[in-house]
Amino acid sequence: MTDGYIDLRSDTVTLPTDEMRRAMADAELGDDCYGEDPTINRLQELACEMLGMEAALFVPSGSMANQIAVKVLSKPGGEVICEEECHLIHHEAGACAMVSQVQLRGLPSRMGVLSADDVHAALRPPDPYQPRSVLVAIENTHNAAGGTVWSLDDVEAVASVAREARLPFFMDGARLFNASVASDTPARDYAASCDIVTLSLYKGLAAPMGSLVCGRSDLMQDAWRYRRVLGGALRQGGVVAAAGIIGLESMVDRLAEDHANARRLAEGIAEVVPDGAIDLERVQTNMVFFDTTSVNSSPAAFADALKTEGVLAGAASSTAVRFVTHKDVSSDDIEKAVEVFRRVV
Ligand SMILES: Cc1ncc(COP(=O)(O)O)c(C=O)c1O
């Protein structure tokens, strides 16, 4: 479909490596509903080691992982305190309302990072007219803010507000390893203050599918049940978990290349567009957002023009296109994409 294009729509377009394909073909398999798939078990153990968590559960997608986390940690009728542009609010098809029957209270942020004071101020008092706060949720990296990174101090500050209020704390870490590599912060340090962390294996880590829900053992027993409820219980899922193991073992460090490519792309774009059309401060990992109104275009029209020149980008909002770097675009591709961008502008 996208042969011949430089595909910068998302890191979800990455294809498994040859090593992954071989590991998938050779994977030892069993029925995971009996806990007997050795490859899934190995993947889950590896995630626990990397995050310092007690237990992990392999699930088909990042959205399912997030929905299981919210379901496990919340109560119907409750309010989840989160960031106003987060994935839970905008990109999970209203699932939190359907699955967990919670409302999402989106707070403004600085580039996706909530302030502990704002979270504290959003805690509901014990008033029978108001909903109950049930969960604090953050996203790291923050996708809609530009792939921005939470510092460990910011995570711990918000986590401690949650802890003092006796609320659980959840991190959507679909791209946690991007945050970890960019900030040189071990993923386990980020995870230490969280009740549950979710991870995606199929984005920058390049597995074909699969995410992990990681947390305390007692919570993971509930998670197992809700995975079943959502139809995500797996049988010989080790056939894809095998690729996830390689993702965790050997694709994390190379994320730095994606970050360098995003920086190069952003700087190349910044040279030819009006000031403010691109915010270099937000280019912290593998994403670049460009405000197309600065060149009197819509995101869809701009993306179409790029496509005719061989570059794919996604319309991220009514004003911006998004470029995402990943292992299937090289630094040469990025130079070509900068050239195409200049021609199109
Ligand atoms: C922040 C974040 N969370 C979760 C997900 C998982 O979404 P999906 O299930 O569509 O892969 C994504 C995917 O892009 C994401 O960006």
mmCIF file of C-alpha atoms and ligand atoms in Angstrom:
data_model
loop_
_atom_site.group_PDB
_atom_site.id
_atom_site.type_symbol
_atom_site.label_atom_id
_atom_site.label_comp_id
_atom_site.label_asym_id
_atom_site.label_seq_id
_atom_site.Cartn_x
_atom_site.Cartn_y
_atom_site.Cartn_z
ATOM 1 C CA MET A 1 0.000 0.000 0.000
ATOM 2 C CA THR A 2 2.668 2.481 1.049
ATOM 3 C CA ASP A 3 5.560 1.010 -0.979
ATOM 4 C CA GLY A 4 7.805 3.755 -2.264
ATOM 5 C CA TYR A 5 6.501 6.342 0.190
ATOM 6 C CA ILE A 6 8.356 7.783 3.150
ATOM 7 C CA ASP A 7 5.690 6.938 5.684
ATOM 8 C CA LEU A 8 5.703 9.403 8.591
ATOM 9 C CA ARG A 9 2.051 9.012 9.583
ATOM 10 C CA SER A 10 2.744 7.060 12.756
ATOM 11 C CA ASP A 11 5.211 4.727 14.451
ATOM 12 C CA THR A 12 2.409 2.156 14.361
ATOM 13 C CA VAL A 13 3.257 1.504 10.678
ATOM 14 C CA THR A 14 6.560 -0.196 11.598
ATOM 15 C CA LEU A 15 6.968 -3.706 10.240
ATOM 16 C CA PRO A 16 8.522 -6.525 12.268
ATOM 17 C CA THR A 17 12.239 -7.108 11.738
ATOM 18 C CA ASP A 18 13.583 -10.291 10.109
ATOM 19 C CA GLU A 19 14.721 -11.433 13.555
ATOM 20 C CA MET A 20 11.176 -10.964 14.837
ATOM 21 C CA ARG A 21 9.716 -12.922 11.947
ATOM 22 C CA ARG A 22 12.097 -15.802 12.608
ATOM 23 C CA ALA A 23 11.328 -15.738 16.329
ATOM 24 C CA MET A 24 7.607 -15.781 15.531
ATOM 25 C CA ALA A 25 7.991 -18.792 13.270
ATOM 26 C CA ASP A 26 10.005 -20.659 15.910
ATOM 27 C CA ALA A 27 8.043 -19.568 19.011
ATOM 28 C CA GLU A 28 7.188 -22.178 21.608
ATOM 29 C CA LEU A 29 3.434 -22.056 22.105
ATOM 30 C CA GLY A 30 0.713 -23.176 24.495
ATOM 31 C CA ASP A 31 -2.765 -22.122 25.580
ATOM 32 C CA ASP A 32 -2.453 -18.800 27.385
ATOM 33 C CA CYS A 33 -5.920 -19.178 28.908
ATOM 34 C CA TYR A 34 -4.313 -21.945 31.000
ATOM 35 C CA GLY A 35 -1.261 -19.719 31.555
ATOM 36 C CA GLU A 36 0.648 -22.231 29.406
ATOM 37 C CA ASP A 37 2.084 -20.186 26.587
ATOM 38 C CA PRO A 38 5.813 -20.152 27.433
ATOM 39 C CA THR A 39 6.539 -17.261 25.074
ATOM 40 C CA ILE A 40 3.823 -15.018 26.510
ATOM 41 C CA ASN A 41 5.013 -15.949 29.992
ATOM 42 C CA ARG A 42 8.575 -15.001 29.072
ATOM 43 C CA LEU A 43 7.450 -11.668 27.616
ATOM 44 C CA GLN A 44 5.440 -10.883 30.747
ATOM 45 C CA GLU A 45 8.399 -11.785 32.995
ATOM 46 C CA LEU A 46 10.722 -9.619 30.945
ATOM 47 C CA ALA A 47 8.361 -6.642 31.234
ATOM 48 C CA CYS A 48 8.196 -7.155 35.007
ATOM 49 C CA GLU A 49 11.995 -7.173 35.222
ATOM 50 C CA MET A 50 12.334 -4.050 33.089
ATOM 51 C CA LEU A 51 9.672 -2.116 35.002
ATOM 52 C CA GLY A 52 10.259 -3.551 38.454
ATOM 53 C CA MET A 53 6.583 -4.553 38.577
ATOM 54 C CA GLU A 54 5.127 -7.683 40.176
ATOM 55 C CA ALA A 55 3.000 -8.871 37.277
ATOM 56 C CA ALA A 56 2.255 -8.170 33.623
ATOM 57 C CA LEU A 57 -0.486 -9.205 31.222
ATOM 58 C CA PHE A 58 -0.150 -9.416 27.433
ATOM 59 C CA VAL A 59 -3.136 -7.935 25.554
ATOM 60 C CA PRO A 60 -3.787 -7.300 21.868
ATOM 61 C CA SER A 61 -3.758 -3.471 21.758
ATOM 62 C CA GLY A 62 -2.805 -0.307 23.609
ATOM 63 C CA SER A 63 -6.396 0.825 23.878
ATOM 64 C CA MET A 64 -7.401 -2.489 25.427
ATOM 65 C CA ALA A 65 -4.494 -2.202 27.871
ATOM 66 C CA ASN A 66 -5.616 1.295 28.884
ATOM 67 C CA GLN A 67 -9.245 0.255 29.222
ATOM 68 C CA ILE A 68 -8.310 -2.688 31.417
ATOM 69 C CA ALA A 69 -6.185 -0.381 33.593
ATOM 70 C CA VAL A 70 -8.985 2.150 34.031
ATOM 71 C CA LYS A 71 -11.509 -0.604 34.744
ATOM 72 C CA VAL A 72 -9.288 -2.229 37.363
ATOM 73 C CA LEU A 73 -8.467 1.051 39.103
ATOM 74 C CA SER A 74 -11.802 2.901 39.031
ATOM 75 C CA LYS A 75 -15.424 2.588 40.112
ATOM 76 C CA PRO A 76 -18.555 3.331 38.073
ATOM 77 C CA GLY A 77 -19.765 6.886 38.503
ATOM 78 C CA GLY A 78 -16.300 8.088 39.467
ATOM 79 C CA GLU A 79 -14.164 10.771 37.894
ATOM 80 C CA VAL A 80 -10.727 10.177 36.413
ATOM 81 C CA ILE A 81 -8.378 13.151 36.603
ATOM 82 C CA CYS A 82 -6.277 13.283 33.444
ATOM 83 C CA GLU A 83 -4.866 15.671 30.848
ATOM 84 C CA GLU A 84 -7.333 17.364 28.503
ATOM 85 C CA GLU A 85 -5.770 16.145 25.219
ATOM 86 C CA CYS A 86 -4.956 12.627 26.353
ATOM 87 C CA HIS A 87 -5.497 9.422 24.395
ATOM 88 C CA LEU A 88 -8.073 8.172 26.917
ATOM 89 C CA ILE A 89 -10.324 11.150 26.183
ATOM 90 C CA HIS A 90 -9.885 11.561 22.444
ATOM 91 C CA HIS A 91 -8.830 8.300 20.845
ATOM 92 C CA GLU A 92 -10.466 5.376 22.587
ATOM 93 C CA ALA A 93 -13.926 5.828 21.103
ATOM 94 C CA GLY A 94 -15.551 6.773 24.402
ATOM 95 C CA ALA A 95 -14.586 3.431 25.905
ATOM 96 C CA CYS A 96 -14.029 4.747 29.446
ATOM 97 C CA ALA A 97 -17.704 5.746 29.573
ATOM 98 C CA MET A 98 -18.817 2.426 28.112
ATOM 99 C CA VAL A 99 -16.506 0.011 29.866
ATOM 100 C CA SER A 100 -15.805 1.628 33.236
ATOM 101 C CA GLN A 101 -18.726 4.072 33.436
ATOM 102 C CA VAL A 102 -16.456 6.861 34.580
ATOM 103 C CA GLN A 103 -16.217 10.469 33.493
ATOM 104 C CA LEU A 104 -12.905 11.942 32.433
ATOM 105 C CA ARG A 105 -11.887 15.307 33.844
ATOM 106 C CA GLY A 106 -9.306 16.723 31.445
ATOM 107 C CA LEU A 107 -7.019 19.345 32.946
ATOM 108 C CA PRO A 108 -4.926 21.841 30.991
ATOM 109 C CA SER A 109 -1.208 21.179 31.070
ATOM 110 C CA ARG A 110 2.182 22.467 30.051
ATOM 111 C CA MET A 111 2.998 20.441 26.938
ATOM 112 C CA GLY A 112 1.089 17.409 28.222
ATOM 113 C CA VAL A 113 2.580 17.528 31.712
ATOM 114 C CA LEU A 114 0.118 18.153 34.544
ATOM 115 C CA SER A 115 1.061 20.247 37.537
ATOM 116 C CA ALA A 116 0.714 18.671 40.959
ATOM 117 C CA ASP A 117 -1.127 21.805 42.145
ATOM 118 C CA ASP A 118 -3.704 21.521 39.374
ATOM 119 C CA VAL A 119 -4.256 17.844 40.144
ATOM 120 C CA HIS A 120 -4.620 18.683 43.825
ATOM 121 C CA ALA A 121 -7.140 21.431 43.025
ATOM 122 C CA ALA A 122 -9.163 19.015 40.867
ATOM 123 C CA LEU A 123 -9.671 16.482 43.678
ATOM 124 C CA ARG A 124 -13.354 16.376 44.546
ATOM 125 C CA PRO A 125 -14.405 17.212 48.095
ATOM 126 C CA PRO A 126 -16.688 14.762 49.942
ATOM 127 C CA ASP A 127 -19.831 16.426 48.614
ATOM 128 C CA PRO A 128 -22.843 14.262 47.698
ATOM 129 C CA TYR A 129 -23.616 16.545 44.724
ATOM 130 C CA GLN A 130 -20.253 15.960 43.094
ATOM 131 C CA PRO A 131 -18.709 12.872 41.502
ATOM 132 C CA ARG A 132 -15.999 11.072 43.446
ATOM 133 C CA SER A 133 -12.425 11.312 42.227
ATOM 134 C CA VAL A 134 -11.353 7.716 41.628
ATOM 135 C CA LEU A 135 -8.106 7.746 39.653
ATOM 136 C CA VAL A 136 -5.280 9.992 38.438
ATOM 137 C CA ALA A 137 -4.027 9.098 34.938
ATOM 138 C CA ILE A 138 -1.088 10.514 32.975
ATOM 139 C CA GLU A 139 0.368 9.866 29.497
ATOM 140 C CA ASN A 140 4.139 9.589 28.964
ATOM 141 C CA THR A 141 5.202 10.426 26.297
ATOM 142 C CA HIS A 142 2.215 12.623 25.595
ATOM 143 C CA ASN A 143 1.113 12.028 22.035
ATOM 144 C CA ALA A 144 -1.101 15.053 21.239
ATOM 145 C CA ALA A 145 1.285 17.476 22.939
ATOM 146 C CA GLY A 146 3.999 16.411 20.494
ATOM 147 C CA GLY A 147 5.492 13.264 21.998
ATOM 148 C CA THR A 148 6.540 15.237 25.062
ATOM 149 C CA VAL A 149 8.329 13.718 28.027
ATOM 150 C CA TRP A 150 7.449 13.870 31.707
ATOM 151 C CA SER A 151 10.413 14.387 34.011
ATOM 152 C CA LEU A 152 10.661 11.873 36.830
ATOM 153 C CA ASP A 153 10.155 14.713 39.341
ATOM 154 C CA ASP A 154 6.883 15.723 37.676
ATOM 155 C CA VAL A 155 5.644 12.123 37.678
ATOM 156 C CA GLU A 156 6.517 11.695 41.336
ATOM 157 C CA ALA A 157 4.902 15.013 42.312
ATOM 158 C CA VAL A 158 1.581 14.093 40.696
ATOM 159 C CA ALA A 159 1.796 10.532 42.023
ATOM 160 C CA SER A 160 2.229 11.818 45.546
ATOM 161 C CA VAL A 161 -0.888 14.002 45.236
ATOM 162 C CA ALA A 162 -2.770 10.860 44.190
ATOM 163 C CA ARG A 163 -1.266 8.825 47.014
ATOM 164 C CA GLU A 164 -2.113 11.418 49.666
ATOM 165 C CA ALA A 165 -5.696 11.448 48.387
ATOM 166 C CA ARG A 166 -5.675 7.615 48.484
ATOM 167 C CA LEU A 167 -6.264 7.439 44.746
ATOM 168 C CA PRO A 168 -4.559 5.012 42.394
ATOM 169 C CA PHE A 169 -2.120 6.370 39.828
ATOM 170 C CA PHE A 170 -1.987 5.112 36.244
ATOM 171 C CA MET A 171 0.504 5.848 33.477
ATOM 172 C CA ASP A 172 -0.386 5.302 29.827
ATOM 173 C CA GLY A 173 3.138 4.418 28.755
ATOM 174 C CA ALA A 174 2.327 3.421 25.178
ATOM 175 C CA ARG A 175 5.629 5.196 24.377
ATOM 176 C CA LEU A 176 7.248 4.970 27.812
ATOM 177 C CA PHE A 177 10.536 3.781 26.336
ATOM 178 C CA ASN A 178 10.692 6.872 24.137
ATOM 179 C CA ALA A 179 10.375 8.934 27.321
ATOM 180 C CA SER A 180 12.950 6.786 29.066
ATOM 181 C CA VAL A 181 15.519 7.076 26.249
ATOM 182 C CA ALA A 182 14.924 10.818 25.746
ATOM 183 C CA SER A 183 15.232 11.696 29.433
ATOM 184 C CA ASP A 184 17.804 9.032 30.298
ATOM 185 C CA THR A 185 15.477 7.856 33.040
ATOM 186 C CA PRO A 186 15.149 4.091 33.576
ATOM 187 C CA ALA A 187 11.621 2.929 32.760
ATOM 188 C CA ARG A 188 11.500 1.234 36.174
ATOM 189 C CA ASP A 189 12.012 4.622 37.876
ATOM 190 C CA TYR A 190 9.003 6.009 36.029
ATOM 191 C CA ALA A 191 7.006 2.899 36.937
ATOM 192 C CA ALA A 192 7.924 2.950 40.621
ATOM 193 C CA SER A 193 5.191 5.377 41.648
ATOM 194 C CA CYS A 194 2.469 3.847 39.444
ATOM 195 C CA ASP A 195 -0.175 1.284 40.357
ATOM 196 C CA ILE A 196 -0.447 0.293 36.704
ATOM 197 C CA VAL A 197 1.648 1.119 33.646
ATOM 198 C CA THR A 198 0.664 0.138 30.104
ATOM 199 C CA LEU A 199 3.213 -0.329 27.294
ATOM 200 C CA SER A 200 2.880 -0.788 23.534
ATOM 201 C CA LEU A 201 5.113 -3.254 21.734
ATOM 202 C CA TYR A 202 4.060 -2.385 18.185
ATOM 203 C CA LYS A 203 4.982 1.308 17.920
ATOM 204 C CA GLY A 204 8.673 2.234 18.000
ATOM 205 C CA LEU A 205 9.490 -1.266 19.255
ATOM 206 C CA ALA A 206 8.176 -2.657 15.939
ATOM 207 C CA ALA A 207 6.344 -5.810 17.009
ATOM 208 C CA PRO A 208 3.293 -6.479 14.839
ATOM 209 C CA MET A 209 0.848 -6.149 17.722
ATOM 210 C CA GLY A 210 0.464 -6.393 21.485
ATOM 211 C CA SER A 211 0.636 -4.311 24.629
ATOM 212 C CA LEU A 212 1.274 -5.021 28.277
ATOM 213 C CA VAL A 213 -0.606 -4.070 31.422
ATOM 214 C CA CYS A 214 1.896 -4.073 34.289
ATOM 215 C CA GLY A 215 1.230 -3.694 38.010
ATOM 216 C CA ARG A 216 0.712 -5.409 41.339
ATOM 217 C CA SER A 217 -0.230 -9.106 41.293
ATOM 218 C CA ASP A 218 -3.629 -8.578 42.923
ATOM 219 C CA LEU A 219 -4.534 -5.938 40.324
ATOM 220 C CA MET A 220 -3.390 -8.206 37.502
ATOM 221 C CA GLN A 221 -5.849 -10.891 38.619
ATOM 222 C CA ASP A 222 -8.639 -8.392 37.950
ATOM 223 C CA ALA A 223 -6.907 -7.360 34.733
ATOM 224 C CA TRP A 224 -6.953 -10.975 33.566
ATOM 225 C CA ARG A 225 -10.711 -11.088 34.148
ATOM 226 C CA TYR A 226 -11.400 -7.821 32.265
ATOM 227 C CA ARG A 227 -9.220 -8.906 29.351
ATOM 228 C CA ARG A 228 -11.607 -11.861 29.088
ATOM 229 C CA VAL A 229 -14.627 -9.540 29.336
ATOM 230 C CA LEU A 230 -13.268 -7.437 26.479
ATOM 231 C CA GLY A 231 -12.668 -10.492 24.294
ATOM 232 C CA GLY A 232 -8.883 -10.188 24.464
ATOM 233 C CA ALA A 233 -8.061 -13.527 26.093
ATOM 234 C CA LEU A 234 -5.358 -15.186 24.050
ATOM 235 C CA ARG A 235 -4.623 -18.776 23.145
ATOM 236 C CA GLN A 236 -1.342 -19.403 21.294
ATOM 237 C CA GLY A 237 -0.576 -15.678 21.345
ATOM 238 C CA GLY A 238 3.096 -16.478 21.841
ATOM 239 C CA VAL A 239 3.340 -16.371 18.076
ATOM 240 C CA VAL A 240 3.203 -12.571 18.331
ATOM 241 C CA ALA A 241 4.614 -12.238 21.868
ATOM 242 C CA ALA A 242 7.880 -13.625 20.407
ATOM 243 C CA ALA A 243 8.272 -10.392 18.452
ATOM 244 C CA GLY A 244 7.440 -8.368 21.566
ATOM 245 C CA ILE A 245 10.350 -9.998 23.412
ATOM 246 C CA ILE A 246 12.739 -8.837 20.702
ATOM 247 C CA GLY A 247 11.117 -5.402 20.846
ATOM 248 C CA LEU A 248 11.880 -5.115 24.554
ATOM 249 C CA GLU A 249 15.323 -6.692 24.314
ATOM 250 C CA SER A 250 16.748 -4.990 21.275
ATOM 251 C CA MET A 251 14.609 -2.132 19.976
ATOM 252 C CA VAL A 252 14.631 0.234 22.954
ATOM 253 C CA ASP A 253 18.078 1.811 22.613
ATOM 254 C CA ARG A 254 17.643 2.505 18.906
ATOM 255 C CA LEU A 255 14.692 4.835 19.676
ATOM 256 C CA ALA A 256 17.402 7.515 20.062
ATOM 257 C CA GLU A 257 17.849 7.372 16.255
ATOM 258 C CA ASP A 258 14.153 8.126 15.770
ATOM 259 C CA HIS A 259 14.473 11.070 18.130
ATOM 260 C CA ALA A 260 17.501 12.421 16.245
ATOM 261 C CA ASN A 261 15.596 12.043 12.956
ATOM 262 C CA ALA A 262 12.586 13.918 14.343
ATOM 263 C CA ARG A 263 14.875 16.734 15.516
ATOM 264 C CA ARG A 264 16.537 16.940 12.073
ATOM 265 C CA LEU A 265 13.145 17.001 10.348
ATOM 266 C CA ALA A 266 11.835 19.699 12.695
ATOM 267 C CA GLU A 267 14.914 21.867 12.216
ATOM 268 C CA GLY A 268 14.732 21.433 8.436
ATOM 269 C CA ILE A 269 11.079 22.453 8.464
ATOM 270 C CA ALA A 270 11.701 25.374 10.817
ATOM 271 C CA GLU A 271 14.121 26.905 8.281
ATOM 272 C CA VAL A 272 11.389 27.390 5.684
ATOM 273 C CA VAL A 273 8.211 28.142 7.622
ATOM 274 C CA PRO A 274 7.017 31.237 9.493
ATOM 275 C CA ASP A 275 8.009 31.588 13.142
ATOM 276 C CA GLY A 276 5.690 29.680 15.455
ATOM 277 C CA ALA A 277 4.545 27.182 12.797
ATOM 278 C CA ILE A 278 6.658 24.586 14.483
ATOM 279 C CA ASP A 279 7.426 24.493 18.191
ATOM 280 C CA LEU A 280 10.899 23.030 18.570
ATOM 281 C CA GLU A 281 10.545 22.852 22.348
ATOM 282 C CA ARG A 282 7.933 20.149 21.879
ATOM 283 C CA VAL A 283 10.125 18.018 19.638
ATOM 284 C CA GLN A 284 11.419 15.840 22.448
ATOM 285 C CA THR A 285 11.048 12.332 21.025
ATOM 286 C CA ASN A 286 9.850 10.989 17.650
ATOM 287 C CA MET A 287 7.077 13.425 16.682
ATOM 288 C CA VAL A 288 6.901 16.715 14.834
ATOM 289 C CA PHE A 289 3.723 18.786 14.593
ATOM 290 C CA PHE A 290 3.398 21.519 11.971
ATOM 291 C CA ASP A 291 0.701 24.199 11.980
ATOM 292 C CA THR A 292 -0.522 24.285 8.367
ATOM 293 C CA THR A 293 -2.532 27.482 8.887
ATOM 294 C CA SER A 294 0.851 29.254 8.887
ATOM 295 C CA VAL A 295 1.074 28.495 5.157
ATOM 296 C CA ASN A 296 -2.658 29.030 4.497
ATOM 297 C CA SER A 297 -3.416 25.367 4.111
ATOM 298 C CA SER A 298 -5.537 22.772 5.847
ATOM 299 C CA PRO A 299 -3.868 19.677 7.314
ATOM 300 C CA ALA A 300 -5.689 17.457 4.813
ATOM 301 C CA ALA A 301 -4.684 19.577 1.786
ATOM 302 C CA PHE A 302 -1.103 19.826 3.017
ATOM 303 C CA ALA A 303 -0.878 16.069 3.636
ATOM 304 C CA ASP A 304 -2.294 15.444 0.124
ATOM 305 C CA ALA A 305 0.343 17.705 -1.404
ATOM 306 C CA LEU A 306 3.099 15.875 0.472
ATOM 307 C CA LYS A 307 1.678 12.566 -0.683
ATOM 308 C CA THR A 308 1.911 13.513 -4.349
ATOM 309 C CA GLU A 309 5.641 14.039 -3.675
ATOM 310 C CA GLY A 310 6.065 10.679 -1.905
ATOM 311 C CA VAL A 311 5.787 11.611 1.782
ATOM 312 C CA LEU A 312 2.952 10.468 4.026
ATOM 313 C CA ALA A 313 1.939 12.528 7.058
ATOM 314 C CA GLY A 314 -1.219 12.507 9.138
ATOM 315 C CA ALA A 315 -3.723 15.273 9.873
ATOM 316 C CA ALA A 316 -3.399 15.510 13.668
ATOM 317 C CA SER A 317 -6.078 18.150 14.299
ATOM 318 C CA SER A 318 -7.976 20.831 12.395
ATOM 319 C CA THR A 319 -4.771 22.894 12.219
ATOM 320 C CA ALA A 320 -1.776 20.556 12.309
ATOM 321 C CA VAL A 321 -0.106 17.727 10.453
ATOM 322 C CA ARG A 322 1.970 15.250 12.394
ATOM 323 C CA PHE A 323 5.148 13.472 11.319
ATOM 324 C CA VAL A 324 6.325 10.489 13.330
ATOM 325 C CA THR A 325 9.768 8.941 12.907
ATOM 326 C CA HIS A 326 10.393 5.227 13.412
ATOM 327 C CA LYS A 327 12.712 2.387 12.470
ATOM 328 C CA ASP A 328 11.396 2.121 8.907
ATOM 329 C CA VAL A 329 12.524 5.656 7.984
ATOM 330 C CA SER A 330 16.251 6.293 7.667
ATOM 331 C CA SER A 331 18.179 9.525 8.077
ATOM 332 C CA ASP A 332 18.395 9.673 4.238
ATOM 333 C CA ASP A 333 14.615 9.449 4.068
ATOM 334 C CA ILE A 334 14.436 12.355 6.494
ATOM 335 C CA GLU A 335 16.679 14.480 4.248
ATOM 336 C CA LYS A 336 14.391 13.639 1.321
ATOM 337 C CA ALA A 337 11.317 14.477 3.418
ATOM 338 C CA VAL A 338 12.806 17.878 4.315
ATOM 339 C CA GLU A 339 13.346 18.579 0.602
ATOM 340 C CA VAL A 340 9.795 17.543 -0.242
ATOM 341 C CA PHE A 341 8.474 19.667 2.584
ATOM 342 C CA ARG A 342 10.322 22.710 1.238
ATOM 343 C CA ARG A 343 8.953 22.169 -2.270
ATOM 344 C CA VAL A 344 5.402 21.771 -0.983
ATOM 345 C CA VAL A 345 5.601 24.900 1.203
HETATM 346 C C1 LIG B 1 -0.707 7.627 24.112
HETATM 347 C C2 LIG B 1 -1.313 6.413 23.501
HETATM 348 N N1 LIG B 1 -1.939 5.531 24.274
HETATM 349 C C3 LIG B 1 -2.464 4.404 23.789
HETATM 350 C C4 LIG B 1 -2.381 4.111 22.446
HETATM 351 C C5 LIG B 1 -2.927 2.806 21.962
HETATM 352 O O1 LIG B 1 -3.783 2.911 20.921
HETATM 353 P P1 LIG B 1 -4.094 1.715 19.893
HETATM 354 O O2 LIG B 1 -4.843 0.714 20.636
HETATM 355 O O3 LIG B 1 -4.913 2.400 18.854
HETATM 356 O O4 LIG B 1 -2.838 1.261 19.330
HETATM 357 C C6 LIG B 1 -1.767 5.023 21.577
HETATM 358 C C7 LIG B 1 -1.666 4.739 20.141
HETATM 359 O O5 LIG B 1 -1.267 5.508 19.332
HETATM 360 C C8 LIG B 1 -1.221 6.211 22.121
HETATM 361 O O6 LIG B 1 -0.623 7.119 21.349
#
